[in-house]
Coordinates of C-alpha atoms in Angstrom, one line a residue:
M62 CA 6.2 -14.4 22.0
L63 CA 5.3 -12.4 25.0
E64 CA 7.6 -9.6 24.0
Q65 CA 5.9 -9.3 20.7
R66 CA 2.2 -9.7 22.4
Y67 CA 2.6 -6.7 24.8
R68 CA 3.9 -3.3 23.6
W69 CA 5.3 -2.7 26.9
K70 CA 6.5 -5.3 29.4
N71 CA 5.6 -4.9 33.1
K72 CA 9.1 -3.6 34.2
M73 CA 9.0 -0.7 31.5
L74 CA 5.4 0.1 32.9
R75 CA 6.8 0.4 36.2
K76 CA 9.5 2.7 34.7
H77 CA 6.8 4.9 33.1
V78 CA 5.2 5.5 36.4
S79 CA 8.5 6.2 38.0
V80 CA 9.1 8.9 35.6
L81 CA 5.8 10.6 37.0
N82 CA 7.2 10.1 40.6
G83 CA 10.4 12.0 39.7
E84 CA 12.3 8.9 40.2
I85 CA 13.6 8.6 36.5
A86 CA 13.9 11.7 34.2
P87 CA 12.1 12.0 31.0
S88 CA 14.2 11.4 27.8
I89 CA 12.7 14.5 26.0
I90 CA 10.5 17.3 27.6
L91 CA 8.5 19.5 25.1
Q92 CA 8.3 22.7 26.9
N93 CA 5.7 25.4 26.0
A94 CA 3.9 23.1 23.4
K95 CA 0.8 24.2 21.7
Y96 CA -0.6 21.0 20.8
L97 CA -4.0 20.0 19.0
N98 CA -6.2 18.4 21.6
Q99 CA -8.6 16.4 19.6
I100 CA -11.1 15.8 22.4
L101 CA -11.4 19.3 23.0
R102 CA -11.1 20.3 19.4
K103 CA -8.8 23.0 20.1
W104 CA -5.1 24.0 20.5
I105 CA -3.8 23.9 24.2
C106 CA -0.5 24.8 25.5
A107 CA 1.2 22.1 27.7
N108 CA 4.4 20.7 28.7
I109 CA 4.8 17.0 27.3
W110 CA 7.0 14.6 28.9
I111 CA 8.3 11.6 27.0
Y112 CA 10.1 8.6 28.0
Q113 CA 11.9 6.5 25.3
D114 CA 8.8 5.7 22.8
R115 CA 5.9 6.8 25.2
I116 CA 4.4 10.0 26.1
I117 CA 4.2 9.9 29.9
Y118 CA 2.4 13.2 30.9
V119 CA 0.8 16.0 29.0
G120 CA -0.2 19.1 31.4
Q121 CA 1.1 22.1 32.9
D122 CA 3.5 20.5 35.2
M123 CA 7.4 20.1 34.7
P124 CA 9.0 16.9 36.0
A125 CA 11.1 17.2 39.3
N126 CA 13.9 15.2 37.8
V127 CA 15.4 16.4 34.4
R128 CA 18.9 15.3 34.7
G129 CA 19.9 14.1 31.3
S130 CA 16.5 15.1 29.5
E131 CA 16.4 16.9 26.3
I132 CA 14.5 20.0 27.0
V133 CA 13.0 21.4 23.7
D134 CA 11.3 25.0 23.9
C135 CA 8.3 24.6 21.4
E136 CA 7.3 28.4 21.6
G137 CA 5.9 29.4 18.3
Q138 CA 5.5 25.8 17.1
Y139 CA 2.1 23.7 16.6
L140 CA 2.2 20.0 17.4
V141 CA -0.1 17.4 16.0
P142 CA -0.1 13.6 16.1
G143 CA 1.9 11.5 13.9
Y144 CA -0.2 10.9 10.6
I145 CA -1.5 7.4 9.8
E146 CA -1.7 5.7 6.2
P147 CA -4.7 3.5 7.0
H148 CA -4.4 1.7 3.4
S149 CA -0.6 1.0 2.2
H150 CA 0.7 -1.1 -0.4
P151 CA 4.3 -1.0 0.6
F152 CA 5.6 -3.2 -2.1
Q153 CA 4.8 -0.7 -5.2
I154 CA 8.5 -1.0 -6.5
Y155 CA 9.6 0.7 -3.3
N156 CA 9.9 -1.6 -0.2
P157 CA 8.3 -1.5 3.2
L158 CA 11.5 -0.2 4.9
S159 CA 12.1 2.6 2.1
L160 CA 8.3 3.6 2.3
A161 CA 8.5 4.1 6.0
Q162 CA 11.7 6.0 5.9
Y163 CA 10.6 8.3 3.1
T164 CA 7.2 9.1 4.4
S165 CA 8.3 9.6 8.0
Q166 CA 9.8 12.9 6.7
F167 CA 6.2 14.1 5.8
G168 CA 4.9 13.3 9.0
T169 CA 3.6 9.7 8.4
T170 CA 4.5 7.8 11.3
T171 CA 2.0 4.6 11.2
L172 CA 1.4 2.6 8.1
V173 CA -1.4 -0.3 7.8
N174 CA 0.2 -2.4 5.0
D175 CA -1.1 -4.9 2.4
N176 CA 0.3 -8.7 3.1
L177 CA -0.5 -9.9 -0.3
L178 CA 3.2 -10.0 -1.5
L179 CA 4.5 -11.5 1.6
A180 CA 1.6 -14.3 1.5
L181 CA 2.4 -15.1 -2.2
Q182 CA 6.2 -14.8 -2.2
L183 CA 7.4 -15.9 1.1
E184 CA 7.2 -18.9 3.5
K185 CA 5.0 -17.9 6.3
K186 CA 7.8 -18.2 8.8
K187 CA 10.0 -15.9 7.0
A188 CA 7.1 -13.3 6.5
F189 CA 6.3 -13.3 10.3
S190 CA 10.1 -12.8 10.9
F191 CA 10.0 -10.0 8.7
M192 CA 7.2 -8.5 10.1
S193 CA 8.9 -8.8 13.4
Q194 CA 11.9 -7.0 12.1
M195 CA 9.7 -4.3 11.1
R196 CA 8.7 -3.6 14.8
N197 CA 12.4 -2.2 15.3
I198 CA 12.0 0.7 13.0
P199 CA 10.7 4.2 14.1
T200 CA 7.6 3.9 11.9
S201 CA 4.7 1.8 13.5
M202 CA 4.1 -0.8 11.1
Y203 CA 0.7 -3.0 11.2
W204 CA -0.6 -5.2 8.4
W205 CA -3.6 -6.7 6.8
C206 CA -4.5 -10.3 6.2
R207 CA -5.8 -11.1 2.7
Y208 CA -8.7 -13.6 2.3
D209 CA -7.9 -13.9 -1.4
S210 CA -5.1 -13.4 -4.3
Q211 CA -6.9 -11.1 -6.3
T212 CA -6.4 -13.1 -9.3
E213 CA -6.5 -16.8 -10.4
L214 CA -3.7 -18.6 -9.1
A215 CA -3.2 -22.2 -9.9
E216 CA -2.6 -23.2 -6.3
E217 CA -4.7 -20.8 -4.7
E218 CA -6.1 -23.4 -1.9
R219 CA -2.5 -23.9 -1.0
V220 CA -1.6 -20.3 -0.3
F221 CA -4.8 -19.2 1.0
S222 CA -5.3 -22.5 3.1
H223 CA -7.8 -22.1 6.1
S224 CA -4.3 -22.9 8.4
N225 CA -2.4 -19.9 6.6
V226 CA -5.2 -17.4 7.0
K227 CA -6.0 -18.3 10.3
S228 CA -2.2 -18.1 11.3
W229 CA -2.0 -14.4 9.7
L230 CA -5.3 -13.3 11.5
E231 CA -3.9 -14.5 14.8
H232 CA -0.6 -12.4 14.3
D233 CA -0.5 -9.4 16.8
A234 CA 0.7 -7.0 13.9
V235 CA -2.4 -7.9 11.9
I236 CA -5.3 -5.5 12.7
Q237 CA -7.6 -6.1 9.7
G238 CA -8.9 -8.6 7.3
G239 CA -9.0 -7.6 3.7
E240 CA -9.0 -5.7 1.5
L241 CA -12.1 -7.9 0.3
S242 CA -11.6 -7.9 -3.4
G243 CA -13.3 -11.5 -3.7
W244 CA -16.5 -10.2 -2.4
P245 CA -18.5 -11.5 -5.3
Q246 CA -17.8 -15.1 -4.3
L247 CA -18.6 -14.2 -0.6
L248 CA -22.2 -13.1 -1.9
D249 CA -22.4 -16.3 -4.0
G250 CA -21.9 -18.4 -0.9
D251 CA -18.2 -18.9 -0.1
D252 CA -18.5 -19.9 3.4
M253 CA -14.9 -20.5 4.1
M254 CA -14.4 -16.7 3.4
L255 CA -17.4 -15.9 5.6
H256 CA -15.9 -18.1 8.6
W257 CA -12.6 -15.9 8.0
I258 CA -14.6 -12.8 8.3
Q259 CA -16.2 -14.2 11.7
E260 CA -12.8 -15.1 12.9
T261 CA -11.7 -11.5 12.0
K262 CA -14.6 -10.1 14.0
R263 CA -14.2 -12.6 17.0
M264 CA -10.7 -11.1 17.4
R265 CA -11.9 -7.7 17.3
K266 CA -10.3 -6.6 14.3
Q267 CA -11.8 -4.9 11.2
V268 CA -12.6 -6.1 7.7
E269 CA -11.9 -3.6 4.9
G270 CA -13.8 -4.0 1.6
H271 CA -13.0 -3.3 -2.1
F272 CA -16.3 -2.5 -3.6
P273 CA -16.3 -0.1 -6.6
G274 CA -19.5 0.8 -8.0
A275 CA -21.4 -1.5 -5.4
S276 CA -25.0 -0.7 -5.1
E277 CA -27.0 0.4 -1.9
K278 CA -28.2 -3.2 -1.6
T279 CA -24.8 -4.7 -2.3
L280 CA -23.0 -2.7 0.6
A281 CA -26.0 -3.5 2.9
K282 CA -25.3 -7.1 2.4
L283 CA -21.7 -6.8 2.8
M284 CA -22.2 -4.8 6.1
L285 CA -24.6 -7.7 7.2
L286 CA -21.7 -10.1 6.6
G287 CA -19.2 -8.3 8.4
V288 CA -17.6 -5.6 6.6
D289 CA -16.5 -2.5 8.3
S290 CA -15.0 0.0 5.7
D291 CA -14.5 0.6 2.0
H292 CA -12.0 2.8 0.1
E293 CA -13.7 2.6 -3.4
A294 CA -16.0 5.5 -3.4
M295 CA -15.6 7.5 -6.4
T296 CA -18.3 10.3 -5.8
G297 CA -19.9 12.3 -2.9
K298 CA -23.0 10.1 -3.5
E299 CA -21.0 6.8 -3.1
V300 CA -19.5 8.5 0.0
F301 CA -23.0 9.1 1.2
D302 CA -24.2 5.7 0.5
R303 CA -21.4 4.0 2.6
L304 CA -22.1 6.3 5.5
M305 CA -25.8 5.7 5.2
Q306 CA -25.0 1.9 5.8
G307 CA -22.7 2.4 8.7
Y308 CA -19.1 2.2 7.0
M309 CA -16.0 3.9 7.9
V310 CA -15.0 5.6 4.4
S311 CA -11.7 6.1 3.1
L312 CA -11.5 9.2 1.2
R313 CA -8.7 8.5 -1.7
Y314 CA -6.1 10.7 -3.3
S315 CA -4.0 8.3 -5.5
S316 CA -2.3 8.4 -8.7
I317 CA -5.1 6.8 -10.7
R318 CA -7.9 8.0 -8.4
P319 CA -7.0 11.7 -7.3
D320 CA -10.7 11.9 -6.3
L321 CA -10.3 13.7 -2.8
P322 CA -11.2 17.3 -3.9
R323 CA -14.1 16.1 -5.9
L324 CA -15.2 13.9 -3.0
L325 CA -15.1 16.6 -0.2
S326 CA -16.8 19.1 -2.8
E327 CA -19.7 16.8 -3.5
M328 CA -20.1 15.8 0.1
K329 CA -20.3 19.4 1.1
E330 CA -23.2 19.7 -1.6
L331 CA -24.9 16.6 0.1
G332 CA -24.9 18.4 3.3
I333 CA -22.3 16.2 5.0
S334 CA -20.6 18.2 7.6
Q335 CA -19.4 15.3 10.0
F336 CA -16.2 13.5 9.3
D337 CA -15.6 11.4 12.2
K338 CA -16.3 8.5 10.1
C339 CA -14.0 9.3 7.2
M340 CA -10.2 8.8 6.9
L341 CA -7.7 9.7 4.2
T342 CA -5.6 7.4 1.9
T343 CA -3.4 7.6 -0.8
D344 CA -3.9 4.0 -1.5
G345 CA -0.4 3.0 -2.2
S346 CA 0.6 5.1 -5.2
P347 CA 3.9 4.7 -6.9
S348 CA 6.9 6.6 -5.7
Y349 CA 6.8 9.5 -8.2
F350 CA 3.2 10.5 -6.9
Y351 CA 4.9 11.2 -3.4
E352 CA 7.6 13.6 -4.6
N353 CA 5.9 16.3 -2.6
G354 CA 4.6 14.8 0.2
H355 CA 2.2 11.9 1.4
I356 CA -0.5 12.3 3.9
D357 CA 0.4 15.9 4.8
Q358 CA -0.7 16.8 1.2
L359 CA -4.3 15.2 1.5
I360 CA -4.7 17.1 4.9
R361 CA -3.7 20.3 2.7
I362 CA -6.3 19.6 0.0
A363 CA -8.9 18.9 2.8
M364 CA -8.4 22.5 4.5
E365 CA -8.3 24.0 0.8
Q366 CA -11.5 22.5 0.2
G367 CA -12.9 24.3 3.3
I368 CA -12.7 21.4 5.6
P369 CA -12.2 22.7 9.3
A370 CA -8.4 22.0 10.3
V371 CA -9.3 19.9 13.2
D372 CA -11.4 17.7 11.0
A373 CA -8.8 17.4 8.3
Y374 CA -5.9 16.4 11.1
N375 CA -8.5 13.9 12.5
M376 CA -9.1 12.2 9.3
A377 CA -5.3 11.5 9.3
T378 CA -5.0 10.5 12.9
I379 CA -7.7 9.9 15.5
N380 CA -10.2 8.8 13.2
I381 CA -8.0 6.0 12.0
A382 CA -6.8 5.0 15.2
R383 CA -10.3 4.7 16.7
Y384 CA -11.4 2.5 14.0
Y385 CA -8.6 0.3 14.4
N386 CA -9.2 0.1 18.1
M387 CA -5.6 1.4 18.8
E388 CA -6.5 5.0 20.1
H389 CA -4.7 4.0 23.2
L390 CA -1.4 3.9 21.3
H391 CA -2.1 6.1 18.3
G392 CA -3.8 8.9 16.8
N393 CA -3.4 11.9 19.6
I394 CA -1.2 13.4 21.8
A395 CA -2.0 12.3 25.3
T396 CA -0.8 10.4 28.2
G397 CA 0.3 6.7 27.5
R398 CA 0.3 7.1 23.6
V399 CA 3.2 6.3 21.5
A400 CA 5.4 9.3 21.2
D401 CA 4.6 10.2 17.3
I402 CA 4.6 14.0 16.9
N403 CA 4.7 16.3 14.2
F404 CA 5.9 19.8 14.8
L405 CA 4.6 22.6 12.3
S406 CA 5.4 26.1 11.6
N407 CA 1.8 26.9 10.9
P408 CA -1.6 24.9 11.6
D409 CA -2.3 25.7 8.0
N410 CA 0.8 23.9 6.8
P411 CA 0.7 20.0 7.7
T412 CA 4.0 19.3 6.3
P413 CA 6.2 19.3 9.4
H414 CA 9.7 20.6 9.8
T415 CA 10.4 18.3 12.6
V416 CA 9.2 14.7 13.4
L417 CA 9.4 12.4 16.4
A418 CA 8.5 8.8 15.5
K419 CA 8.3 6.5 18.7
G420 CA 10.5 9.1 20.7
I421 CA 13.1 9.1 18.0
W422 CA 13.9 12.4 16.1
V423 CA 13.8 11.2 12.4
K424 CA 13.5 14.9 11.0
R425 CA 14.9 17.9 12.7
A426 CA 14.6 21.6 11.4
G427 CA 13.6 20.2 8.0
K428 CA 16.5 17.7 7.7
I429 CA 16.7 14.2 7.5
V430 CA 18.2 12.4 10.8
E431 CA 20.5 10.0 9.4
D432 CA 21.0 6.4 10.4
V433 CA 17.6 6.1 12.5
Y434 CA 16.2 3.6 10.3
P435 CA 18.2 0.2 10.4
S436 CA 19.5 -1.4 7.3
I437 CA 18.4 -5.0 6.7
N438 CA 19.7 -8.1 5.5
W439 CA 16.9 -8.8 2.9
E440 CA 18.1 -12.3 1.9
E441 CA 17.5 -13.5 5.5
F442 CA 13.8 -13.0 5.1
G443 CA 13.7 -14.5 1.6
F444 CA 13.7 -11.4 -0.7
E445 CA 16.6 -12.8 -2.8
H446 CA 17.4 -11.8 -6.4
L447 CA 14.9 -13.3 -8.9
V448 CA 16.6 -16.5 -10.1
I449 CA 15.5 -17.8 -13.7
D450 CA 17.1 -21.0 -14.6
W451 CA 15.2 -21.7 -18.0
E452 CA 15.6 -20.3 -21.4
L453 CA 13.0 -18.3 -23.6
T454 CA 13.1 -19.5 -27.1
N455 CA 11.4 -18.6 -30.5
D456 CA 9.3 -21.6 -30.1
D457 CA 7.5 -19.9 -27.1
M458 CA 6.6 -17.0 -29.6
Q459 CA 3.4 -18.4 -31.0
F460 CA 0.4 -15.9 -31.1
S461 CA -2.5 -17.3 -32.7
M462 CA -5.1 -16.3 -30.4
P463 CA -8.4 -15.2 -32.2
F464 CA -8.8 -12.4 -29.7
G465 CA -6.8 -10.2 -27.5
I466 CA -6.8 -7.6 -24.6
K467 CA -7.7 -4.1 -25.2
L468 CA -6.6 -1.3 -22.6
E469 CA -9.6 1.1 -21.7
N470 CA -7.8 3.1 -19.3
S471 CA -4.8 2.5 -17.1
V472 CA -6.5 -0.7 -15.4
I473 CA -9.5 -1.5 -17.2
T474 CA -9.1 -4.2 -20.0
K475 CA -11.7 -5.6 -22.4
P476 CA -11.5 -8.3 -25.1
Y477 CA -11.2 -7.4 -28.8
S478 CA -11.1 -9.5 -32.1
I479 CA -7.6 -9.8 -33.6
S480 CA -7.6 -8.8 -37.3
I481 CA -4.0 -8.3 -38.1
D482 CA -1.4 -10.8 -39.3
V483 CA 0.6 -12.0 -36.4
S484 CA 2.6 -14.9 -38.4
G485 CA 6.0 -12.5 -38.4
E486 CA 8.6 -11.7 -35.8
A487 CA 7.7 -8.2 -35.7
L488 CA 4.5 -6.0 -35.9
S489 CA 4.0 -2.6 -37.4
R490 CA 4.6 0.6 -35.7
K491 CA 1.7 2.2 -37.0
H492 CA -0.8 0.7 -34.8
D493 CA -1.0 0.2 -31.0
E494 CA -1.1 -3.6 -30.9
C495 CA 1.8 -5.5 -29.3
F496 CA 2.7 -9.0 -28.8
F497 CA 1.7 -9.9 -25.2
M498 CA 2.7 -12.7 -23.0
L499 CA 2.6 -14.0 -19.3
L500 CA 5.0 -16.5 -18.3
G501 CA 5.1 -18.6 -15.2
R502 CA 8.2 -17.5 -13.1
S503 CA 9.2 -21.3 -12.8
G504 CA 8.9 -21.4 -16.7
K505 CA 6.5 -24.2 -16.7
W506 CA 3.6 -22.7 -18.6
R507 CA 2.8 -19.5 -20.7
I508 CA -0.1 -17.6 -22.3
N509 CA 0.1 -15.7 -25.5
T510 CA -2.3 -13.3 -27.1
L511 CA -2.2 -9.4 -28.3
L512 CA -2.3 -6.4 -26.5
K513 CA -3.9 -3.3 -27.8
G514 CA -3.6 0.4 -26.4
F515 CA -0.4 -0.1 -24.7
S516 CA 2.3 1.2 -27.4
K517 CA 3.3 1.8 -30.8
E518 CA 6.9 2.0 -30.2
I519 CA 8.1 -0.5 -27.4
G520 CA 10.3 -3.1 -29.1
G521 CA 10.5 -5.5 -26.1
L522 CA 9.2 -4.9 -22.4
A523 CA 10.0 -7.6 -19.8
S524 CA 8.6 -7.0 -16.2
S525 CA 8.9 -9.4 -13.3
Y526 CA 7.0 -6.5 -11.3
T527 CA 3.3 -8.0 -11.6
G528 CA 0.4 -8.8 -9.5
D529 CA 1.0 -12.4 -9.3
G530 CA 4.7 -12.7 -9.3
D531 CA 5.0 -14.1 -12.7
I532 CA 6.7 -12.4 -15.9
I533 CA 5.0 -10.1 -18.5
L534 CA 6.6 -9.9 -21.8
L535 CA 5.2 -7.4 -24.4
G536 CA 6.3 -5.4 -27.6
K537 CA 6.5 -5.2 -31.3
D538 CA 9.5 -7.3 -31.9
Q539 CA 10.0 -10.9 -30.6
N540 CA 13.7 -10.5 -30.8
D541 CA 13.5 -7.6 -28.5
M542 CA 11.2 -9.3 -26.2
I543 CA 13.5 -12.2 -25.8
L544 CA 16.5 -9.9 -25.4
A545 CA 14.5 -7.9 -22.6
F546 CA 13.6 -11.3 -20.9
N547 CA 17.4 -12.2 -21.0
R548 CA 18.4 -9.0 -19.4
L549 CA 15.6 -9.4 -16.9
K550 CA 17.4 -12.7 -15.7
E551 CA 20.8 -11.2 -15.7
I552 CA 19.8 -8.5 -13.3
G553 CA 17.8 -10.6 -11.2
G554 CA 14.6 -8.9 -11.7
G555 CA 13.1 -5.8 -12.8
I556 CA 11.4 -3.9 -15.5
V557 CA 13.5 -3.9 -18.8
I558 CA 13.0 -2.2 -22.1
Y559 CA 14.8 -3.0 -25.6
K560 CA 14.3 -1.2 -28.9
D561 CA 15.9 -2.3 -32.1
G562 CA 18.3 -4.7 -30.1
I563 CA 19.7 -1.8 -28.0
L564 CA 18.8 -1.7 -24.1
A565 CA 16.6 1.5 -23.9
I566 CA 15.9 1.6 -20.1
E567 CA 15.8 -0.6 -17.1
L568 CA 14.7 -0.5 -13.5
P569 CA 16.6 -3.1 -11.4
L570 CA 14.1 -4.8 -8.8
P571 CA 16.8 -7.2 -6.9
L572 CA 14.3 -7.8 -4.0
K573 CA 12.2 -10.8 -5.3
G574 CA 12.1 -9.1 -8.7
V575 CA 9.3 -6.8 -7.5
M576 CA 11.0 -4.2 -5.1
A577 CA 14.0 -1.9 -5.3
D578 CA 16.4 -1.6 -2.6
M579 CA 17.3 2.1 -3.2
P580 CA 16.0 4.9 -1.3
I581 CA 12.9 6.6 -2.7
N582 CA 14.5 9.8 -3.4
E583 CA 16.5 8.0 -5.9
L584 CA 13.8 5.5 -6.9
I585 CA 11.6 8.8 -7.9
K586 CA 14.1 9.6 -10.5
T587 CA 14.7 6.2 -11.9
E588 CA 11.0 5.7 -12.0
K589 CA 10.0 8.9 -13.6
K590 CA 12.5 8.2 -16.5
L591 CA 11.0 4.9 -17.1
L592 CA 7.4 6.3 -17.1
Q593 CA 8.4 9.1 -19.4
Y594 CA 9.9 6.5 -21.8
I595 CA 7.0 4.5 -22.0
K596 CA 4.4 7.5 -22.4
D597 CA 6.9 9.0 -25.3
A598 CA 6.3 5.2 -26.8
G599 CA 2.6 5.8 -27.1
F600 CA 1.1 4.7 -23.5
P601 CA -1.9 7.1 -23.6
F602 CA -3.2 6.8 -19.9
D603 CA -2.1 7.9 -16.6
D604 CA 0.0 5.0 -14.9
P605 CA 1.6 2.2 -16.8
I606 CA 3.2 1.0 -13.5
Y607 CA -0.3 0.1 -12.3
T608 CA -1.1 -1.3 -15.8
L609 CA 1.5 -4.0 -15.2
V610 CA 0.4 -5.1 -11.7
F611 CA -3.2 -5.2 -12.7
F612 CA -3.2 -7.3 -15.8
S613 CA -3.7 -10.2 -13.7
A614 CA -6.0 -8.8 -11.3
T615 CA -9.6 -10.2 -11.3
H616 CA -11.2 -7.9 -9.0
L617 CA -11.3 -5.5 -12.1
P618 CA -13.3 -6.0 -15.2
Y619 CA -13.3 -7.4 -17.7
I620 CA -10.7 -9.9 -19.1
R621 CA -7.4 -10.6 -17.3
I622 CA -4.3 -12.5 -18.1
T623 CA -3.7 -15.1 -15.1
Q624 CA -1.9 -18.2 -14.2
R625 CA -4.8 -20.1 -15.3
G626 CA -5.1 -18.2 -18.7
L627 CA -7.2 -15.8 -20.1
Y628 CA -9.8 -15.2 -17.4
D629 CA -13.6 -13.6 -18.1
V630 CA -14.2 -11.9 -14.6
M631 CA -17.7 -11.1 -15.2
N632 CA -18.7 -14.8 -16.1
K633 CA -15.8 -16.3 -14.0
N634 CA -14.5 -18.7 -16.4
V635 CA -11.2 -19.4 -18.3
L636 CA -11.5 -18.5 -21.9
F637 CA -8.1 -19.9 -23.1
P638 CA -6.1 -22.1 -20.7
S639 CA -2.3 -21.3 -20.0
I640 CA -0.2 -23.8 -22.0
M641 CA 2.5 -26.1 -20.5
R642 CA 6.0 -25.4 -21.8

């Protein structure tokens, strides 16, 4: 435990001092380095000594002992700290390891990760073992602690018990509570959630909110209850309101909320010229959204919007480190910090040609450095294939609900009255209504209804990639739906589509049925083909992947399909309960 509790043991700290004394040579010396000094807010030339994973010295001197040191002449280059993603959802079909490796190529060397899937799908002991394993990769991996499931679980009190949440909060790799999507119940008097917030604050950790559309007074109330930040501002005015109440504000640029250009433009119109309380996030977008970059793209957008370069880089580095109380480790190039450094050819181009992460070269001269991210035995940590040991039959295909679910956009769903005949095995392809089911992963229950606005052409789609870990079935043809389900069983989880009795496309997700085990470069190609197929089949909105994962998400209006049944979010009640099989 002590090895995990302290970043460096006493013996290693003594070695760091010995490097300065000339008794030990640095591992790497960056000579003639022009780096961004964020305290002085300007570029400064210096020599940077690195020993293993730590910056030992930044200044004008060269070490007396250079035996075995790698000396790199940085003339003509510009060095900035490794970028930090403060709001990562590392289970968006990709997995935490593949995300870390891929985004490191764009200079993101620190991820602050959602723990929801770990809390829902793994035993706590295995989840913590996995987090410990993630300490051994070049990317620095930190985690959240959720207070709620973001849906209506049948056994919510077991998963989010006081003992479980307290254990997560106490974990050294956990640096924040939230995101707080269950804030309405907090305001309604949930004292257990308030106690968890109090515990988070007692441990000097942050609490992140999730407050889309919140009024000024609601923001003030939540600040009083202990929330520190929010990433749901969609206009410059909403950024202003959050800043006025003392929040740290994440400016978002994601696949369904590419708001950053608008936010910055409207912030300038409102006279906001200080950005120390702002940070940049991609909000856990699907892999295809990262095809051309990660946090580096957001820095570029900020500079294109007229934000001073220092502020643009700070919103991706030092601002985030200060907010999370880890400035002593991350966010700037200074003595004692973790050796996360991006090498730029030009300060106007934030995409690095070379990247150091924990003192390890992960990218050099524009090329990935192979084999620096270790492989993982996923099954050791509980990420085995999805096992479905039950059958889906025609008897399960009963759709007699008086109303269904209508998609308003990629993530917002409303109820609508069903007026078509649903007694047959197939629906007409002249309209956009589909059969729709949520099945318990264990096969003990189901909920059947209709879905409007998803597709006119999909015969049957089965997905184990969902927000609560259960299985979604939808489509025009019940036989295609059963075929898709059976194929899902065969491949151990994924997203499968059938049409007219023929397999149309599939994306295997062998890790718990929700994550791929392929590199993101490969995943992007497969995922883009899947997305194009769904859009060609009539999906009219931006992102069907988010649609699948948010069908059960009760932090969004208005009606959701959950383990407990069809759920009215605004009135907080079950409209139609799930049916035992």
